[in-house]
Coordinates of C-alpha atoms in Angstrom, one line a residue:
Chain B
X1 CA 65.6 -87.4 89.6
X2 CA 63.0 -87.9 87.2
X3 CA 64.8 -90.6 85.6
X4 CA 65.4 -92.2 88.8
X5 CA 61.8 -92.3 89.4
X6 CA 60.7 -93.3 86.0
X7 CA 63.2 -95.9 85.4
X8 CA 63.1 -98.8 87.7
X9 CA 66.3 -98.7 89.4
X10 CA 66.9 -101.7 91.3
X11 CA 70.0 -100.4 92.9
X12 CA 67.9 -97.7 94.4
X13 CA 66.6 -100.2 96.7
X14 CA 69.6 -100.3 98.9
X15 CA 70.3 -96.7 98.7
X16 CA 66.7 -95.9 99.1
X17 CA 66.2 -93.7 101.9
X18 CA 62.6 -93.3 101.2
X19 CA 61.5 -95.2 104.2
X20 CA 62.9 -92.7 106.5
X21 CA 62.1 -89.7 104.5
X22 CA 58.9 -91.0 103.4
X23 CA 57.9 -91.8 106.9
X24 CA 58.7 -88.3 107.9
X25 CA 56.9 -86.9 105.0
X26 CA 53.9 -89.0 105.5
X27 CA 53.9 -88.2 109.1
X28 CA 53.9 -84.6 108.2
X29 CA 51.2 -85.2 105.9
X30 CA 49.3 -86.9 108.6
X31 CA 48.4 -89.8 106.5
X32 CA 45.8 -91.9 108.1
X33 CA 47.8 -95.0 107.5
X34 CA 49.7 -96.8 110.1
X35 CA 53.4 -96.4 110.4
X36 CA 54.3 -99.5 108.7
X37 CA 52.4 -98.4 105.8
X38 CA 54.3 -95.3 105.4
X39 CA 56.6 -96.5 102.9
X40 CA 53.9 -97.6 100.7
X41 CA 51.7 -94.8 101.5
X42 CA 54.2 -92.3 100.5
X43 CA 54.9 -94.2 97.4
X44 CA 51.2 -94.5 96.9
X45 CA 50.5 -90.9 97.6
X46 CA 53.2 -89.7 95.4
X47 CA 52.3 -92.4 93.1
X48 CA 55.1 -91.1 91.1
X49 CA 57.2 -89.4 93.6
X50 CA 58.4 -92.1 95.7
X51 CA 57.9 -94.7 93.2
X52 CA 60.1 -97.2 94.7
X53 CA 61.3 -99.9 92.6
X54 CA 61.4 -102.1 95.5
X55 CA 59.5 -105.1 94.7
X56 CA 58.3 -105.3 98.1
X57 CA 56.8 -101.9 97.8
X58 CA 55.4 -102.6 94.5
X59 CA 51.8 -102.1 94.5
X60 CA 49.6 -104.4 92.8
X61 CA 46.9 -102.2 91.6
X62 CA 47.9 -99.2 89.6
X63 CA 44.3 -98.4 88.9
X64 CA 43.6 -97.8 92.5
X65 CA 46.5 -95.4 92.3
X66 CA 44.9 -93.6 89.6
X67 CA 41.7 -93.5 91.6
X68 CA 41.0 -92.3 95.0
X69 CA 43.7 -92.2 97.5
X70 CA 41.6 -94.0 99.9
X71 CA 41.7 -96.9 97.7
X72 CA 45.3 -96.7 97.4
X73 CA 45.7 -96.6 101.0
X74 CA 43.6 -99.6 101.4
X75 CA 45.5 -101.3 98.8
X76 CA 48.7 -100.7 100.5
X77 CA 48.1 -103.6 102.6
X78 CA 47.4 -105.6 99.5
X79 CA 50.5 -104.3 97.8
X80 CA 52.7 -105.7 100.4
X81 CA 51.2 -108.9 99.8
X82 CA 50.9 -108.6 96.2
X83 CA 53.1 -110.3 93.9
X84 CA 55.8 -108.1 92.6
X85 CA 55.3 -109.1 89.1
X86 CA 51.7 -108.2 89.2
X87 CA 52.6 -104.8 90.5
X88 CA 55.2 -104.4 87.8
X89 CA 52.7 -105.2 85.3
X90 CA 50.7 -102.3 86.3
X91 CA 53.6 -99.9 86.1
X92 CA 53.4 -99.2 82.4
X93 CA 49.9 -97.9 82.9
X94 CA 51.1 -95.5 85.4
X95 CA 54.2 -94.7 83.7
X96 CA 53.0 -92.1 81.3
X97 CA 51.0 -90.5 83.9
X98 CA 53.8 -91.0 86.3
X99 CA 56.3 -89.3 84.1
X100 CA 54.1 -86.4 83.4
X101 CA 53.4 -85.9 87.0
X102 CA 57.0 -86.2 87.7
X103 CA 57.8 -83.6 85.1
X104 CA 55.3 -81.3 86.7
X105 CA 56.8 -82.0 90.0
X106 CA 60.1 -81.3 88.6
X107 CA 58.9 -78.0 87.3
X108 CA 57.5 -77.2 90.6
X109 CA 60.6 -78.2 92.3
X110 CA 62.6 -76.0 90.0
X111 CA 60.4 -73.1 90.5
X112 CA 59.9 -73.6 94.1
X113 CA 63.3 -73.0 95.6
X114 CA 62.0 -73.7 99.0
X115 CA 64.6 -75.0 101.3
X116 CA 62.2 -77.1 103.1
X117 CA 61.9 -80.4 101.6
X118 CA 58.8 -81.1 103.5
X119 CA 57.0 -78.2 102.2
X120 CA 58.4 -78.7 98.8
X121 CA 57.4 -82.2 98.8
X122 CA 54.1 -81.3 100.1
X123 CA 53.6 -78.7 97.5
X124 CA 54.8 -80.9 94.9
X125 CA 52.6 -83.6 95.8
X126 CA 49.6 -81.7 96.2
X127 CA 49.4 -80.1 92.9
X128 CA 50.3 -83.2 91.2
X129 CA 47.8 -85.1 93.0
X130 CA 45.3 -82.5 92.2
X131 CA 46.3 -82.2 88.7
X132 CA 46.2 -85.8 88.1
X133 CA 43.5 -86.9 90.4
X134 CA 41.2 -84.9 92.4
X135 CA 41.6 -86.7 95.7
X136 CA 40.4 -86.0 99.1
X137 CA 43.7 -86.6 100.7
X138 CA 45.4 -83.4 99.9
X139 CA 42.8 -81.3 101.5
X140 CA 43.0 -83.0 104.8
X141 CA 46.7 -82.4 104.8
X142 CA 46.6 -78.8 104.1
X143 CA 44.2 -77.2 106.4
X144 CA 45.6 -78.2 109.8
X145 CA 49.0 -77.0 109.0
X146 CA 49.5 -73.3 108.6
X147 CA 52.5 -73.7 106.3
X148 CA 50.3 -75.8 104.2
X149 CA 48.1 -72.8 103.6
X150 CA 51.0 -70.9 102.4
X151 CA 52.1 -73.8 100.4
X152 CA 48.6 -74.0 98.9
X153 CA 49.0 -70.4 98.0
X154 CA 52.3 -71.1 96.5
X155 CA 50.9 -74.0 94.7
X156 CA 48.2 -72.2 93.1
X157 CA 50.6 -69.5 92.1
X158 CA 52.9 -72.0 90.7
X159 CA 50.3 -73.8 88.8
X160 CA 49.1 -70.6 87.5
X161 CA 52.4 -69.3 86.6
X162 CA 52.7 -71.1 83.4
X163 CA 49.4 -69.9 82.2
X164 CA 50.2 -66.4 83.3
X165 CA 53.5 -66.4 81.6
X166 CA 51.7 -67.2 78.5
X167 CA 51.1 -63.6 77.7
X168 CA 48.7 -62.0 80.1
X169 CA 51.4 -59.7 81.3
X170 CA 54.6 -58.4 79.9
X171 CA 58.0 -59.6 80.9
X172 CA 58.0 -57.4 83.8
X173 CA 55.0 -59.0 85.2
X174 CA 56.5 -62.3 84.6
X175 CA 59.5 -61.3 86.4
X176 CA 57.4 -60.1 89.2
X177 CA 55.5 -63.3 89.2
X178 CA 58.7 -65.3 89.4
X179 CA 59.8 -63.1 92.2
X180 CA 56.5 -63.5 93.8
X181 CA 56.8 -67.2 93.5
X182 CA 60.2 -67.1 95.1
X183 CA 58.7 -64.8 97.7
X184 CA 55.8 -67.1 98.2
X185 CA 58.1 -70.0 98.7
X186 CA 60.1 -68.1 101.2
X187 CA 56.9 -67.1 102.8
X188 CA 56.1 -70.6 103.4
X189 CA 58.9 -70.5 105.8
X190 CA 57.9 -67.1 107.2
X191 CA 55.3 -66.8 109.8
X192 CA 51.7 -66.9 109.0
X193 CA 51.2 -63.3 109.8
X194 CA 52.5 -62.6 106.4
X195 CA 54.4 -59.7 105.5
X196 CA 52.1 -57.1 104.0
X197 CA 54.2 -56.3 101.1
X198 CA 54.7 -59.8 100.1
X199 CA 51.2 -60.7 100.4
X200 CA 50.3 -57.7 98.4
X201 CA 52.7 -58.6 95.8
X202 CA 51.4 -62.0 95.5
X203 CA 47.8 -61.1 95.6
X204 CA 48.4 -58.2 93.3
X205 CA 50.1 -60.3 90.7
X206 CA 48.0 -63.4 91.0
X207 CA 44.8 -61.7 91.8
X208 CA 43.3 -65.0 91.7
X209 CA 44.4 -66.5 95.0
X210 CA 42.9 -64.6 97.8
X211 CA 45.2 -63.9 100.6
X212 CA 44.8 -66.5 103.3
X213 CA 43.3 -63.8 105.4
X214 CA 46.1 -62.1 107.0
X215 CA 45.6 -58.9 105.2
X216 CA 42.8 -59.5 102.9
X217 CA 41.7 -55.9 103.0
X218 CA 45.0 -54.6 101.8
X219 CA 45.1 -57.3 99.3
X220 CA 41.9 -56.4 97.9
X221 CA 42.8 -52.8 97.7
X222 CA 45.9 -53.7 96.0
X223 CA 44.2 -56.0 93.7
X224 CA 42.0 -53.1 92.8
X225 CA 44.9 -50.9 92.4
X226 CA 46.6 -53.3 90.3
X227 CA 43.6 -53.6 88.0
X228 CA 43.1 -49.9 88.1
X229 CA 46.6 -49.2 87.2
X230 CA 46.4 -51.5 84.3
X231 CA 43.2 -50.1 83.0
X232 CA 43.7 -46.6 84.1
X233 CA 44.4 -45.3 80.7
X234 CA 41.2 -46.8 79.3
X235 CA 39.0 -45.8 82.2
X236 CA 38.5 -42.1 82.4
X237 CA 35.1 -42.1 83.9
X238 CA 33.6 -42.4 87.2
X239 CA 36.0 -45.1 88.2
X240 CA 38.7 -42.6 87.8
X241 CA 38.1 -41.5 91.3
X242 CA 38.5 -44.9 92.7
X243 CA 41.5 -45.7 90.5
X244 CA 43.1 -42.5 91.7
X245 CA 42.4 -43.3 95.3
X246 CA 43.6 -46.8 94.9
X247 CA 46.7 -45.6 93.1
X248 CA 47.5 -43.3 96.0
X249 CA 46.9 -46.1 98.4
X250 CA 49.0 -48.4 96.4
X251 CA 51.9 -46.0 96.4
X252 CA 52.4 -46.6 100.0
X253 CA 51.9 -50.3 99.8
X254 CA 54.3 -51.0 97.1
X255 CA 57.0 -48.7 98.2
X256 CA 59.1 -51.7 99.1
X257 CA 58.8 -53.4 95.8
X258 CA 61.0 -51.6 93.4
X259 CA 59.6 -53.5 90.5
X260 CA 56.2 -52.5 91.3
X261 CA 57.0 -48.9 91.6
X262 CA 58.9 -48.7 88.4
X263 CA 56.2 -50.3 86.5
X264 CA 53.1 -49.2 88.3
X265 CA 54.2 -45.8 89.5
X266 CA 54.5 -44.5 86.1
X267 CA 51.1 -45.8 85.3
X268 CA 49.7 -44.2 88.4
X269 CA 51.3 -40.9 87.9
X270 CA 50.1 -40.7 84.4
X271 CA 46.7 -42.0 85.4
X272 CA 46.4 -39.6 88.3
X273 CA 47.1 -36.6 86.3
X274 CA 44.7 -37.5 83.6
X275 CA 42.2 -38.8 86.1
X276 CA 42.3 -35.7 88.1
X277 CA 41.4 -33.7 85.0
X278 CA 38.8 -36.2 84.0
X279 CA 37.5 -36.3 87.5
X280 CA 37.1 -32.6 87.5
X281 CA 35.3 -32.8 84.2
X282 CA 33.2 -35.6 85.5
X283 CA 32.3 -33.7 88.6
X284 CA 31.4 -30.8 86.5
X285 CA 29.3 -32.9 84.3
X286 CA 27.6 -34.4 87.3
X287 CA 26.8 -31.1 88.7
X288 CA 25.5 -29.8 85.5
X289 CA 23.3 -32.9 85.1
X290 CA 22.0 -32.4 88.5
X291 CA 21.2 -28.8 87.8
X292 CA 19.4 -29.7 84.7
X293 CA 17.4 -32.4 86.5
X294 CA 16.4 -29.9 89.0
X295 CA 15.3 -27.5 86.4
X296 CA 13.4 -30.1 84.5
X297 CA 11.7 -31.2 87.6
X298 CA 10.5 -27.7 88.3
X299 CA 9.4 -27.3 84.7
X300 CA 7.2 -30.4 85.1
X301 CA 5.7 -29.1 88.3
X302 CA 5.0 -25.8 86.6
X303 CA 3.4 -27.6 83.7
X304 CA 1.1 -29.3 86.0
X305 CA -0.1 -26.1 87.5
X306 CA -0.9 -24.6 84.2
X307 CA -4.3 -25.7 83.0
X308 CA -4.6 -27.0 79.5
X309 CA -0.9 -27.0 79.0
X310 CA -0.2 -29.6 76.4
X311 CA 3.0 -28.2 75.2
X312 CA 6.0 -30.5 75.3
X313 CA 8.4 -27.8 74.2
X314 CA 10.0 -26.1 77.1
X315 CA 10.0 -22.7 75.5
X316 CA 6.3 -22.8 74.6
X317 CA 5.5 -24.2 78.0
X318 CA 7.3 -21.3 79.6
X319 CA 5.4 -18.9 77.4
X320 CA 2.2 -20.4 78.5
X321 CA 3.3 -20.2 82.0
X322 CA 4.0 -16.6 81.7
X323 CA 0.7 -15.8 80.1
X324 CA -1.2 -17.9 82.7
X325 CA 0.6 -16.2 85.4
X326 CA -0.4 -12.8 84.1
X327 CA -4.0 -13.9 83.7
X328 CA -4.0 -15.3 87.2
X329 CA -2.8 -12.1 88.6
X330 CA -5.4 -10.2 86.7
X331 CA -8.1 -12.5 87.8
X332 CA -7.1 -12.0 91.4
X333 CA -7.2 -8.3 90.9
X334 CA -10.6 -8.5 89.4
X335 CA -11.9 -10.5 92.1
X336 CA -10.5 -8.5 94.8
X337 CA -11.7 -5.4 93.2
X338 CA -15.1 -6.8 92.7
X339 CA -15.2 -7.9 96.2
X340 CA -14.3 -4.6 97.4
X341 CA -16.7 -3.0 95.0
X342 CA -19.8 -4.8 96.0
X343 CA -20.3 -3.4 99.4
X344 CA -19.7 0.0 98.0
X345 CA -21.9 -0.2 95.0
X346 CA -25.0 1.8 94.9
X347 CA -27.8 1.7 92.4
X348 CA -26.4 4.4 90.3
X349 CA -23.9 2.0 88.9
X350 CA -26.1 -0.1 86.8
X351 CA -26.2 2.1 83.8
X352 CA -22.5 1.9 83.5
X353 CA -22.0 -1.7 83.7
X354 CA -22.7 -3.0 80.2
X355 CA -20.3 -0.7 78.7
X356 CA -17.2 -2.2 79.8
X357 CA -15.4 -4.7 77.8
X358 CA -11.7 -4.9 77.3
X359 CA -9.1 -7.1 75.8
X360 CA -6.3 -8.8 77.6
X361 CA -3.8 -6.4 76.2
X362 CA -5.1 -3.9 78.6
X363 CA -4.7 -6.4 81.4
X364 CA -3.2 -4.1 83.9
X365 CA -4.6 -1.2 82.3
X366 CA -7.9 -2.9 82.3
X367 CA -7.6 -3.6 85.8
X368 CA -7.0 -0.1 86.5
X369 CA -9.8 0.8 84.2
X370 CA -12.0 -1.6 85.9
X371 CA -11.1 0.0 89.0
X372 CA -11.9 3.3 87.7
X373 CA -15.0 2.2 86.1
X374 CA -16.2 0.7 89.2
X375 CA -15.2 3.7 91.2
X376 CA -16.8 6.1 88.9
X377 CA -20.2 4.8 89.3
X378 CA -19.7 4.7 92.9
X379 CA -18.3 8.2 93.2
X380 CA -19.5 10.6 90.6
X381 CA -16.7 12.8 91.5
X382 CA -13.8 10.6 91.5
X383 CA -10.4 12.0 91.3
X384 CA -8.9 8.8 90.2
X385 CA -8.0 9.6 86.7
X386 CA -4.7 11.0 87.7
X387 CA -2.0 8.5 87.8
X388 CA -1.2 9.3 91.2
X389 CA -4.7 9.6 92.2
X390 CA -5.8 6.2 91.1
X391 CA -3.8 4.2 93.5
X392 CA -4.8 6.3 96.3
X393 CA -8.4 6.2 95.2
X394 CA -8.2 2.5 94.8
X395 CA -6.7 2.2 98.2
X396 CA -9.3 4.4 99.6
X397 CA -12.1 2.5 98.1
X398 CA -11.0 -1.0 98.1
X399 CA -8.8 -0.9 101.0
X400 CA -6.1 -3.5 101.5
X401 CA -7.8 -6.1 99.4
X402 CA -6.8 -4.5 96.2
X403 CA -3.3 -5.6 95.3
X404 CA -3.1 -4.0 92.0
X405 CA -0.5 -1.4 92.6
X406 CA 1.7 -4.1 93.8
X407 CA 1.1 -6.3 90.9
X408 CA 1.5 -3.8 88.3
X409 CA 4.4 -4.7 86.2
X410 CA 5.9 -1.7 84.5
X411 CA 6.8 -3.4 81.3
X412 CA 3.6 -4.7 79.7
X413 CA 1.7 -1.6 80.5
X414 CA 2.8 1.2 78.1
X415 CA 1.9 4.0 80.3
X416 CA 0.0 3.4 83.5
X417 CA -0.6 7.0 84.2
X418 CA -1.6 7.7 80.7
X419 CA -4.0 4.8 80.7
X420 CA -5.3 5.9 84.0
X421 CA -6.0 9.3 82.8
X422 CA -7.6 8.2 79.7
X423 CA -9.2 5.2 81.0
X424 CA -12.6 6.5 81.5
X425 CA -13.0 7.7 77.9
X426 CA -11.2 4.8 76.4
X427 CA -13.2 2.3 78.4
X428 CA -16.4 4.0 77.6
X429 CA -15.6 4.3 73.9
X430 CA -14.3 0.9 73.4
X431 CA -16.6 -0.8 75.5
X432 CA -19.6 0.9 74.3
X433 CA -18.5 0.1 70.8
X434 CA -17.6 -3.4 71.2
X435 CA -19.4 -5.0 74.0
X436 CA -22.8 -3.8 74.8
X437 CA -23.1 -6.6 77.2
X438 CA -25.1 -6.6 80.2
X439 CA -22.3 -7.1 82.5
X440 CA -18.9 -5.8 81.9
X441 CA -17.3 -8.3 84.2
X442 CA -17.4 -11.2 81.9
X443 CA -15.4 -9.1 79.5
X444 CA -12.9 -8.7 82.2
X445 CA -12.7 -12.4 82.7
X446 CA -11.9 -12.9 79.1
X447 CA -8.2 -12.7 79.6
X448 CA -8.5 -15.6 81.8
X449 CA -11.2 -17.3 79.9
X450 CA -9.0 -17.4 76.9
X451 CA -7.5 -20.3 78.7
X452 CA -10.8 -21.8 79.4
X453 CA -12.5 -21.1 76.1
X454 CA -10.1 -20.1 73.4
X455 CA -12.8 -19.0 71.1
X456 CA -13.5 -16.0 73.2
X457 CA -10.0 -14.7 72.9
X458 CA -9.9 -11.1 72.1
X459 CA -7.1 -9.3 70.4
X460 CA -5.2 -7.2 72.9
X461 CA -3.5 -4.9 70.4
X462 CA -6.5 -3.4 68.9
X463 CA -7.9 -2.8 72.3
X464 CA -4.7 -1.1 73.2
X465 CA -4.6 1.0 70.2
X466 CA -8.2 1.8 70.4
X467 CA -7.8 2.8 73.9
X468 CA -4.6 4.6 73.3
X469 CA -6.0 6.7 70.5
X470 CA -8.7 8.6 71.9
X471 CA -6.5 10.0 74.5
X472 CA -8.0 13.4 74.2
X473 CA -11.4 12.4 73.0
X474 CA -14.0 13.3 75.5
X475 CA -17.2 12.4 76.0
X476 CA -19.6 10.8 73.9
X477 CA -20.0 7.9 76.0
X478 CA -23.1 6.4 77.5
X479 CA -21.6 6.8 80.8
X480 CA -22.7 10.1 81.5
X481 CA -21.1 13.3 80.8
X482 CA -21.0 14.5 84.3
X483 CA -18.6 11.7 85.1
X484 CA -16.4 12.6 82.3
X485 CA -16.4 16.1 83.2
X486 CA -15.6 15.1 86.7
X487 CA -12.9 12.9 85.5
X488 CA -11.5 15.6 83.3
X489 CA -11.6 18.0 86.0
X490 CA -9.8 15.6 88.2
X491 CA -7.1 15.1 85.5
Chain A
X1 CA 30.5 -24.4 76.6
X2 CA 27.6 -23.8 74.3
X3 CA 28.6 -26.8 72.3
X4 CA 28.5 -28.9 75.4
X5 CA 25.1 -27.6 76.2
X6 CA 23.8 -28.4 72.8
X7 CA 25.2 -31.8 73.0
X8 CA 23.7 -32.4 76.4
X9 CA 20.3 -30.9 75.6
X10 CA 19.9 -32.6 72.3
X11 CA 16.6 -34.1 73.4
X12 CA 15.1 -30.9 74.6
X13 CA 15.8 -28.9 71.5
X14 CA 15.9 -25.7 73.3
X15 CA 18.8 -23.4 73.9
X16 CA 19.7 -21.9 77.2
X17 CA 19.2 -18.4 75.9
X18 CA 15.5 -19.2 75.4
X19 CA 15.3 -20.4 78.9
X20 CA 17.1 -17.4 80.2
X21 CA 14.8 -15.1 78.4
X22 CA 11.7 -16.8 79.6
X23 CA 13.0 -17.0 83.1
X24 CA 13.7 -13.3 83.1
X25 CA 10.1 -12.8 82.1
X26 CA 8.9 -14.9 84.8
X27 CA 11.1 -13.1 87.2
X28 CA 9.4 -9.9 86.4
X29 CA 6.1 -11.3 87.2
X30 CA 6.9 -13.0 90.3
X31 CA 7.0 -10.4 93.1
X32 CA 9.3 -12.2 95.4
X33 CA 12.0 -12.5 92.9
X34 CA 11.7 -8.9 91.7
X35 CA 13.1 -7.7 94.9
X36 CA 16.2 -9.8 94.6
X37 CA 19.2 -9.2 92.5
X38 CA 18.2 -10.6 89.1
X39 CA 21.6 -11.7 88.0
X40 CA 22.0 -14.0 91.0
X41 CA 18.7 -15.9 90.7
X42 CA 19.1 -19.2 89.1
X43 CA 16.6 -20.7 86.7
X44 CA 15.7 -23.4 89.1
X45 CA 15.0 -20.8 91.8
X46 CA 12.8 -18.8 89.4
X47 CA 10.9 -21.8 88.4
X48 CA 10.4 -22.8 92.0
X49 CA 9.2 -19.3 92.9
X50 CA 6.9 -19.3 89.9
X51 CA 5.3 -22.5 91.0
X52 CA 4.8 -21.3 94.5
X53 CA 3.4 -18.0 93.2
X54 CA 1.0 -19.7 91.0
X55 CA -0.2 -21.9 93.8
X56 CA -0.6 -18.9 96.0
X57 CA -2.6 -17.2 93.3
X58 CA -4.8 -20.2 93.0
X59 CA -5.4 -20.1 96.7
X60 CA -6.2 -16.5 96.6
X61 CA -8.6 -17.0 93.7
X62 CA -10.3 -19.7 95.6
X63 CA -10.6 -17.6 98.7
X64 CA -11.9 -14.7 96.8
X65 CA -14.4 -16.8 95.0
X66 CA -15.7 -18.1 98.2
X67 CA -16.0 -14.7 99.6
X68 CA -17.7 -13.4 96.6
X69 CA -20.2 -16.2 96.6
X70 CA -20.8 -15.4 100.2
X71 CA -21.3 -11.8 99.3
X72 CA -23.6 -12.8 96.5
X73 CA -25.9 -14.3 98.9
X74 CA -26.2 -11.1 100.8
X75 CA -27.2 -8.9 98.0
X76 CA -30.1 -8.9 95.6
X77 CA -29.7 -11.5 93.1
X78 CA -31.0 -9.3 90.4
X79 CA -28.6 -6.5 90.9
X80 CA -25.8 -5.7 88.7
X81 CA -23.5 -6.4 91.5
X82 CA -24.7 -9.9 91.7
X83 CA -24.1 -10.3 88.1
X84 CA -20.6 -9.0 88.5
X85 CA -19.9 -11.3 91.3
X86 CA -21.3 -14.2 89.5
X87 CA -19.1 -13.6 86.6
X88 CA -16.2 -13.3 88.8
X89 CA -16.9 -16.5 90.5
X90 CA -17.5 -18.3 87.3
X91 CA -14.1 -17.7 85.9

């Protein structure tokens, strides 16, 4: 056929059935030219297809052929009037192009086993026209005709087939593509509401041509699945979920296509197994990350609450938080104790005030000591030294404002009862020795002040030891022996 | 699992054991958490409760300071109690 077209066969003139077929084709193509122009138009349009060797149909201007179709159509009239020789002269110019186009056409014809000549011709013409010359004519032909859309799809597929066969996919894919091409060609004949499987096949394989629209959603899903199946091995990350989902969806889609199943199913099965595992791991990682983010967020909030916290290390920051929390508790205790004390204080207390001074180590013990110290001046006969007595005494004196018993943590305080019992002596001894300050309250604030003014920090341990030691030592305090006696009696 | 943790927390340079230890200390201090089963309390929960507790303590300190200052106004400024209260407020 190619030869027929390439070589000027004069005998073809008689046998030439082009006028009839061409007219039909051109009519189907909806060429804008009048009927009588059909012959030339077809010949024009095809440029190469229907290259009639008829001299009468010889066109005079091959260049217009190369150029826009409109020009060619316009030239048709001229061609008829043109001298044959002149047209012939232009042939050689087109010949190369013509042959190439014919070859392409032939390839398309071979690949496209469509039974319909019309569509075949159409498809043949269109890609050639497009490949050779981007012309406006093909587009007008395609849109109005539904089959043309399918043919367009087929064209693109066919045009892309060679490139795809180059090596993008394995032989299996090529086979599938060939099958798809065949399918597409048959689809041209089928109705426009294309078969889902076939459309999927085409779209999946080509992935370039979008489905005309009949099942774009499924096509996209299949495209995704196709890509996912291909990359499933590599991708074992968040997309694993999507890949797995798509794979599951694709299983239903491609049940009809054996080739797909054989090739993709294996991939999907392997992918789903691994993706499930990886997905579980991914989920775990995500949850772990979320948990850590929550914790970090809370740590930052905590850091903001702590005054003068410049630690970037989590451990040290938590340490500071713990200390600050303790000091805060102590401060609250002090304040509440003092608040409760003030209304109950009486002048006798003044002499006892300057003697109190304690380190932070006796935080809770100090609190209790403070309480005792405060209570003692107030009540010369306090029975608060007893461990059990103190809380009741405190409760009695300070009422509900004093939260100390509730705050008292058992761990840091070595022996609350012991401290309570010894508090009076210890406090008196240590305080008298260390801080003959006017007011013992500032000493009590030291535990907290160490956060405000670190230079005032006192060593807790010595305080503890100092206080712990004179457990049995009695009296020699400036407090007043009668109080000690009273305390001792109360012990 | 510890390897995973270390890989993840490379930037923080702290082990989970440290955090657990500190969180347990915090747990002892915060009264609300003390009443709960310690093994079920998450670090995040402990941190949250600590923050809340600190805020409540702040509020309490402010409230007490205000009351003490009010009280200070009612008593003799030269008294020892006044000194005590002043020291308390000045913390």
